PDB file of C-alpha atoms in Angstrom:
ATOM      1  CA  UNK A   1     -36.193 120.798 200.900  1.00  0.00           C
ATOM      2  CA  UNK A   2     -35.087 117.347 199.580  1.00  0.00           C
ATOM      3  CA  UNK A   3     -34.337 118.545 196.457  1.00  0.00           C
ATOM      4  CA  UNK A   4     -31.743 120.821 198.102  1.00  0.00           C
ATOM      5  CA  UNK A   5     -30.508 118.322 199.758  1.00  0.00           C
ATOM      6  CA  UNK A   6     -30.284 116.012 196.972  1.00  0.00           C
ATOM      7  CA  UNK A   7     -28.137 118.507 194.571  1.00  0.00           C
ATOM      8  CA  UNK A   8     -23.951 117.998 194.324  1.00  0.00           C
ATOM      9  CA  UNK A   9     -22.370 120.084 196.159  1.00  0.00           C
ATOM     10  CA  UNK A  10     -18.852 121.601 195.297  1.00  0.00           C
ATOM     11  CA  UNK A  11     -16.464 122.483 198.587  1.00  0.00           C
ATOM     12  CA  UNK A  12     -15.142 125.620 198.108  1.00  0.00           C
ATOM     13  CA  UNK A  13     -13.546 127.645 201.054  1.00  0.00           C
ATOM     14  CA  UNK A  14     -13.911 131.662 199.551  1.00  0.00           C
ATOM     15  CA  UNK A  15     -14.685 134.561 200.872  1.00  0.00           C
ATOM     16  CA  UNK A  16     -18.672 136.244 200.583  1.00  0.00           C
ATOM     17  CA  UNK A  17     -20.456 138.844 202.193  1.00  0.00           C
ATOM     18  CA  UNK A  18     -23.917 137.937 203.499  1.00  0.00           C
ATOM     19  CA  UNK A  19     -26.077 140.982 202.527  1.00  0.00           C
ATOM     20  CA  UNK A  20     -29.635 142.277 204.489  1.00  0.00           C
ATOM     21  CA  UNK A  21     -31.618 144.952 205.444  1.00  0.00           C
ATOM     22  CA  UNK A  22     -31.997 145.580 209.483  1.00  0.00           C
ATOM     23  CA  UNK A  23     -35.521 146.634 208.746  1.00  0.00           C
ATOM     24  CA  UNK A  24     -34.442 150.016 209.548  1.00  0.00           C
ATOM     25  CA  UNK A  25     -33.557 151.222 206.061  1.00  0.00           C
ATOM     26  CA  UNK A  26     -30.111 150.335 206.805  1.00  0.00           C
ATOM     27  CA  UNK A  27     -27.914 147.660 204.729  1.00  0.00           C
ATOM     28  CA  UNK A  28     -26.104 145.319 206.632  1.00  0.00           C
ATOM     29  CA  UNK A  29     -22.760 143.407 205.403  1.00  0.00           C
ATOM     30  CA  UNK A  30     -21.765 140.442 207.438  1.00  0.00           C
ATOM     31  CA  UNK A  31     -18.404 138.854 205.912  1.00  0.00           C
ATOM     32  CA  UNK A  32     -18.830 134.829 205.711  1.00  0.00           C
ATOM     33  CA  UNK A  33     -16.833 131.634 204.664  1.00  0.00           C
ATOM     34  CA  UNK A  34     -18.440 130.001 201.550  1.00  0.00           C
ATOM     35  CA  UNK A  35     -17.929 126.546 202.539  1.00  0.00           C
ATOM     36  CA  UNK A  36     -19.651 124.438 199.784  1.00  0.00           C
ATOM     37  CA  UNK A  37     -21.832 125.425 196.761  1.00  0.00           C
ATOM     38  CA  UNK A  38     -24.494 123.655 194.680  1.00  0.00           C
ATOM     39  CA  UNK A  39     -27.054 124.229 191.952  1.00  0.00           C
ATOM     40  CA  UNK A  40     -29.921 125.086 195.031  1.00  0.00           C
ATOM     41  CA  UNK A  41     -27.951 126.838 197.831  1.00  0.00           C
ATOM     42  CA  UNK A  42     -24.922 127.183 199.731  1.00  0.00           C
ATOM     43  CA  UNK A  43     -23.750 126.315 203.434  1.00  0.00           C
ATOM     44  CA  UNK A  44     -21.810 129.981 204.841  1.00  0.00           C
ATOM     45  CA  UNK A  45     -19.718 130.037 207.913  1.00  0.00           C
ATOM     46  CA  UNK A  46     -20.332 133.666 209.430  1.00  0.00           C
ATOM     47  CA  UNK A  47     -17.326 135.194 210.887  1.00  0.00           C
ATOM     48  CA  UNK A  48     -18.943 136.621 213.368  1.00  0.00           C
ATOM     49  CA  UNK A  49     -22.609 136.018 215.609  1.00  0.00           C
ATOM     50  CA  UNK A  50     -25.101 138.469 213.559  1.00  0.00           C
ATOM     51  CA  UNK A  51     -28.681 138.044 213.092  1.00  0.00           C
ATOM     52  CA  UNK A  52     -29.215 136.888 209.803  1.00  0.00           C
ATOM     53  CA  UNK A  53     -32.870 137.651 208.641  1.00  0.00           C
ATOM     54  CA  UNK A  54     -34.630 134.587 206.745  1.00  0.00           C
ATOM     55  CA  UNK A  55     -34.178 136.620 203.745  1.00  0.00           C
ATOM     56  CA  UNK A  56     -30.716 138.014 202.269  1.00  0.00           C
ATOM     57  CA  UNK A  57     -28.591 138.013 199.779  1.00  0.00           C
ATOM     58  CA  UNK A  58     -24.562 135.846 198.817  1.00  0.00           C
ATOM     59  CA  UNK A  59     -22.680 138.134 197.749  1.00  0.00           C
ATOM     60  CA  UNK A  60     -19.666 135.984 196.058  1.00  0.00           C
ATOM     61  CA  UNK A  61     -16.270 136.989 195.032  1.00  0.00           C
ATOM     62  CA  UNK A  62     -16.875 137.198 191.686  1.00  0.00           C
ATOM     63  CA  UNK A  63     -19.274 139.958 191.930  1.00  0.00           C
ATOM     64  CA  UNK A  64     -21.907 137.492 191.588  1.00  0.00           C
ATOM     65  CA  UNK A  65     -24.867 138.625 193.995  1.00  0.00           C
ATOM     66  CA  UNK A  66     -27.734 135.434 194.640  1.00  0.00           C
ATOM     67  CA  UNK A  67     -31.250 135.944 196.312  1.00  0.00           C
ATOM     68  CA  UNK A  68     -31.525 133.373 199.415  1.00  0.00           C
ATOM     69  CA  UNK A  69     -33.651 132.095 202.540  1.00  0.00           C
ATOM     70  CA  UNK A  70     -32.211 130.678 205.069  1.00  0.00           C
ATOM     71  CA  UNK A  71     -32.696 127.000 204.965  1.00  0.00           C
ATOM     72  CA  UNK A  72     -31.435 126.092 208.423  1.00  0.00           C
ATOM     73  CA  UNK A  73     -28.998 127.549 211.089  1.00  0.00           C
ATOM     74  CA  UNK A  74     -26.362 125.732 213.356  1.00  0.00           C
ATOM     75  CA  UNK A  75     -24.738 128.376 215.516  1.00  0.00           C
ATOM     76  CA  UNK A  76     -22.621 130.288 213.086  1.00  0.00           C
ATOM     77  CA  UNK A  77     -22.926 128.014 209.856  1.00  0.00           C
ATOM     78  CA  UNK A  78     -25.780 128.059 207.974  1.00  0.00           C
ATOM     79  CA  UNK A  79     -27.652 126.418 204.863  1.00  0.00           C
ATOM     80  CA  UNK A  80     -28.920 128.838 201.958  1.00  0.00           C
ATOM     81  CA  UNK A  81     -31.623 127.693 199.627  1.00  0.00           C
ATOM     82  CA  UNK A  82     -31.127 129.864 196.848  1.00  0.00           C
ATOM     83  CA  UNK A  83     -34.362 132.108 196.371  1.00  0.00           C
ATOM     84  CA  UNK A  84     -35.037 131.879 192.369  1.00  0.00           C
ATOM     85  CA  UNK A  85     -34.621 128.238 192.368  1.00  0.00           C
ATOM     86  CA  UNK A  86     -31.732 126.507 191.005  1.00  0.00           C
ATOM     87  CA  UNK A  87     -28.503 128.619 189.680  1.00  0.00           C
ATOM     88  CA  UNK A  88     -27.340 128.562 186.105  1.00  0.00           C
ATOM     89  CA  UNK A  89     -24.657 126.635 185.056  1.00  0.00           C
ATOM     90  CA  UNK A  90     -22.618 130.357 184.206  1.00  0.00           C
ATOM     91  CA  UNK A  91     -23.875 130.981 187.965  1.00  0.00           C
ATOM     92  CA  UNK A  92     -22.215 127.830 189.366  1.00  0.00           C
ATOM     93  CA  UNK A  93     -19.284 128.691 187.412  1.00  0.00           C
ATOM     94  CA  UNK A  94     -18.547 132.221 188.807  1.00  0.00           C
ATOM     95  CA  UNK A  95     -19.370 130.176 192.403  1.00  0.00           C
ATOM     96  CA  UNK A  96     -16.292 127.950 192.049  1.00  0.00           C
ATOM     97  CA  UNK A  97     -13.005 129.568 190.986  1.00  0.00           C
ATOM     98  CA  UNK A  98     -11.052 128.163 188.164  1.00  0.00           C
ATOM     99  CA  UNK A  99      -9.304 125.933 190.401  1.00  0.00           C
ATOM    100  CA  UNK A 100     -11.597 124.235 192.198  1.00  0.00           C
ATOM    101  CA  UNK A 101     -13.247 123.746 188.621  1.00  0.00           C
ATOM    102  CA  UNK A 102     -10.178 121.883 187.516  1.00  0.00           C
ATOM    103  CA  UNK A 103      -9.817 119.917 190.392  1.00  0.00           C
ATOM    104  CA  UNK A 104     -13.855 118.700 190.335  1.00  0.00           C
ATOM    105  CA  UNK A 105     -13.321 118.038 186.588  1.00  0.00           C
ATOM    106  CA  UNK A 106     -10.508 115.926 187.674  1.00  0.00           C
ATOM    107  CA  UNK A 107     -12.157 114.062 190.387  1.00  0.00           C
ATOM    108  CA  UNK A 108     -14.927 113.332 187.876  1.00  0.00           C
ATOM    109  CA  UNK A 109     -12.471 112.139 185.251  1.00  0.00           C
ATOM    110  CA  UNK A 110     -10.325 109.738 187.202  1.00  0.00           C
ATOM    111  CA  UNK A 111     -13.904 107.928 188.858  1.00  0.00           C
ATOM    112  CA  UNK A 112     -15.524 107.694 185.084  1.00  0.00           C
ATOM    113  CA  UNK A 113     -11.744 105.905 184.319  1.00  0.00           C
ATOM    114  CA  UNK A 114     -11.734 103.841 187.623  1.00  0.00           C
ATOM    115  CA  UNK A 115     -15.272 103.173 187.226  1.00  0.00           C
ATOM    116  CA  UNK A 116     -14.417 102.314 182.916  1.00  0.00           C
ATOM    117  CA  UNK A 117     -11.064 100.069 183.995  1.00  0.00           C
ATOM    118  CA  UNK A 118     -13.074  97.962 186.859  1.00  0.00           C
ATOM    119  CA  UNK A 119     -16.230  96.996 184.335  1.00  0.00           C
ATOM    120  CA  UNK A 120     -13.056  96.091 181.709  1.00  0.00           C
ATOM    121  CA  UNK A 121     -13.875  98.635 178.597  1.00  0.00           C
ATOM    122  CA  UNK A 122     -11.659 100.175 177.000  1.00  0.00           C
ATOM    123  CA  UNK A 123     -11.450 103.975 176.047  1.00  0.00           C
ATOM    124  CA  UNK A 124     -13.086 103.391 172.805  1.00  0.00           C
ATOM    125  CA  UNK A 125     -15.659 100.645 173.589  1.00  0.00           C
ATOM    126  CA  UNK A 126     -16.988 103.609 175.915  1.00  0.00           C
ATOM    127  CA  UNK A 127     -16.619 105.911 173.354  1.00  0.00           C
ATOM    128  CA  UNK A 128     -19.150 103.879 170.929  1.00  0.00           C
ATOM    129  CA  UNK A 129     -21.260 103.250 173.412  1.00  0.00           C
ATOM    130  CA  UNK A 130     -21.759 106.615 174.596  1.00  0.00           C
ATOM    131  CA  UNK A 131     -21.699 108.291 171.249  1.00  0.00           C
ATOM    132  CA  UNK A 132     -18.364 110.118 171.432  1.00  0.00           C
ATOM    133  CA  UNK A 133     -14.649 110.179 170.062  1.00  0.00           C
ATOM    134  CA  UNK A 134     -12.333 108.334 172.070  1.00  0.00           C
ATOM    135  CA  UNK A 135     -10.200 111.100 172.325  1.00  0.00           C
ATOM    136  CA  UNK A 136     -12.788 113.020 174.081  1.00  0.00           C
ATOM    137  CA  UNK A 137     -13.322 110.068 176.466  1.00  0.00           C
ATOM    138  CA  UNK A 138      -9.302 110.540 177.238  1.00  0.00           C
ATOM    139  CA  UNK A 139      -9.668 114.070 177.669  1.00  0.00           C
ATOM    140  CA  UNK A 140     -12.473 113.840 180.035  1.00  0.00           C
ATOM    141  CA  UNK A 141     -11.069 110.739 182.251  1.00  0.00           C
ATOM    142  CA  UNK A 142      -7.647 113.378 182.348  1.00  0.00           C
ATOM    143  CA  UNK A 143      -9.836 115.980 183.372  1.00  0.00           C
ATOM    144  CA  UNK A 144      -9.275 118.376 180.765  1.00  0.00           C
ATOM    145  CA  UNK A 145     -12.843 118.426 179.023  1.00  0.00           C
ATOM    146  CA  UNK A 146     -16.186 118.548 180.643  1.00  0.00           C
ATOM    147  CA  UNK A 147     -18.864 115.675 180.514  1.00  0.00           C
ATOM    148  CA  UNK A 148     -22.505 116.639 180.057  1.00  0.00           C
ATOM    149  CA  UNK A 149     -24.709 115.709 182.819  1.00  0.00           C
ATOM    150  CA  UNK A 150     -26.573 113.623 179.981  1.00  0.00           C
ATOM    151  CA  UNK A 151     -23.384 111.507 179.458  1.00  0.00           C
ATOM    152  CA  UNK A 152     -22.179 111.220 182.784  1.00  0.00           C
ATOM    153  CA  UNK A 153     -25.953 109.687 183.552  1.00  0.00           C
ATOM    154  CA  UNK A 154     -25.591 107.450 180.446  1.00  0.00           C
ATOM    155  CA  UNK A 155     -22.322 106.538 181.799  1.00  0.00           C
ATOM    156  CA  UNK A 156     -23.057 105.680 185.214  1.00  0.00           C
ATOM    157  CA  UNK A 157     -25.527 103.730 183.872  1.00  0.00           C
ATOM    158  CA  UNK A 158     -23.683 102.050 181.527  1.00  0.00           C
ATOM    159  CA  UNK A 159     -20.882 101.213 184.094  1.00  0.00           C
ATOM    160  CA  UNK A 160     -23.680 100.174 186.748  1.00  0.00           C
ATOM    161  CA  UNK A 161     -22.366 102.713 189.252  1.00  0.00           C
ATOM    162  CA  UNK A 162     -24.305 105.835 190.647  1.00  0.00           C
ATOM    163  CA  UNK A 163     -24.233 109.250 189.330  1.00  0.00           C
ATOM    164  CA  UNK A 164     -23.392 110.553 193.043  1.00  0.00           C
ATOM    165  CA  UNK A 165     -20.227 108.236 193.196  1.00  0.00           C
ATOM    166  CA  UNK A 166     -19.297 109.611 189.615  1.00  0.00           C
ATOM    167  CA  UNK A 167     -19.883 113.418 190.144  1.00  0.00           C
ATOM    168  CA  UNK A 168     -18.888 113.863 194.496  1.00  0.00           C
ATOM    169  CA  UNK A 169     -17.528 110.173 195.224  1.00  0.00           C
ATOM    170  CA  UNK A 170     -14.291 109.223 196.592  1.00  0.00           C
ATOM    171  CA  UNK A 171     -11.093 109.848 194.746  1.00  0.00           C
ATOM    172  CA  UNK A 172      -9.592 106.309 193.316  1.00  0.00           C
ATOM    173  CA  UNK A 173      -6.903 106.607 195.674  1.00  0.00           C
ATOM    174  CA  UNK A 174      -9.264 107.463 198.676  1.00  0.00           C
ATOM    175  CA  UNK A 175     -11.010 104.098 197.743  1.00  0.00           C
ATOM    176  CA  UNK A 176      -8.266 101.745 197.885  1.00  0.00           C
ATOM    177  CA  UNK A 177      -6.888 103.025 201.170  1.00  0.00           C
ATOM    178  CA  UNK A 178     -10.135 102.473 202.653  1.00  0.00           C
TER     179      UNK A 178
END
């Protein structure tokens, strides 16, 4: 369960239907609030009391429909390990809507730049030492290009800060009103 846990979650407040048979050869639909997402599960807010069976399905509203077991239960939120294991990255993607895509892009961007200004490199001394362009560096600190997981962790190490703070940490702005 750790490993679920441990895996970056993505808040996204949409729309699902928890899916499950009553065991009478009937399908229930139970509509939910898909609060956050990751790679291994998701954490639903049920809009109403039902049972929910340790095994259903997250139905998303892309169309998207994922296998789950209930990981844990809290009244009417609950955690979601997903059943197969951990989603595909074209899986995540139909999780999160474009939007919240953009804005986690975003987030990611302006730490990697925060995190890039406060060790004192510039665009293209991170560029070289990550093996990229240093156009794609801007692009990615502006949000507008994606950063493999492979450079982020080369970049967090790099930068000596943690791949966590990088990918779910606090916006720059959050940080210097704390």
């Amino acid at each position: 369960m750790s490993d679920h846990r441990a895996a970056v979650r993505h808040h996204t407040l949409r729309t699902g239907i928890v899916e499950f048979d009553n065991g009478a050869g009937s399908v229930i639909s139970v509509p939910c609030t898909i609060r956050d997402v990751s790679g291994t599960g998701a954490r639903l807010q049920l809009n109403s009391s039902a049972w929910v069976p340790e095994q259903f399905s997250v139905i998303f509203s892309s169309g998207l429909r994922k296998a789950c077991r209930l990981a844990w239960r809290k009244e009417r939120l609950i955690g979601t390990a997903f059943a197969d294991g951990y989603a595909s990255p074209e899986e995540q993607a139909a999780m999160m809507t474009a939007d919240e895509q953009s804005r986690h892009r975003l987030g990611i961007g302006a730490r990697v730049k925060a995190a890039r200004e406060s060790r004192g490199y510039t665009e293209t001394q991170l560029a070289e030492r990550i093996g990229v362009s240093p156009a794609f560096v801007l692009q990615a600190e502006a949000g507008e290009a994606d950063i493999p997981l492979y450079q982020l962790m080369h970049i967090a190490d790099l930068l000596m800060v943690s791949l966590d703070g990088l990918v779910t940490g606090p916006a720059p702005e959050d940080a210097d009103a704390a």
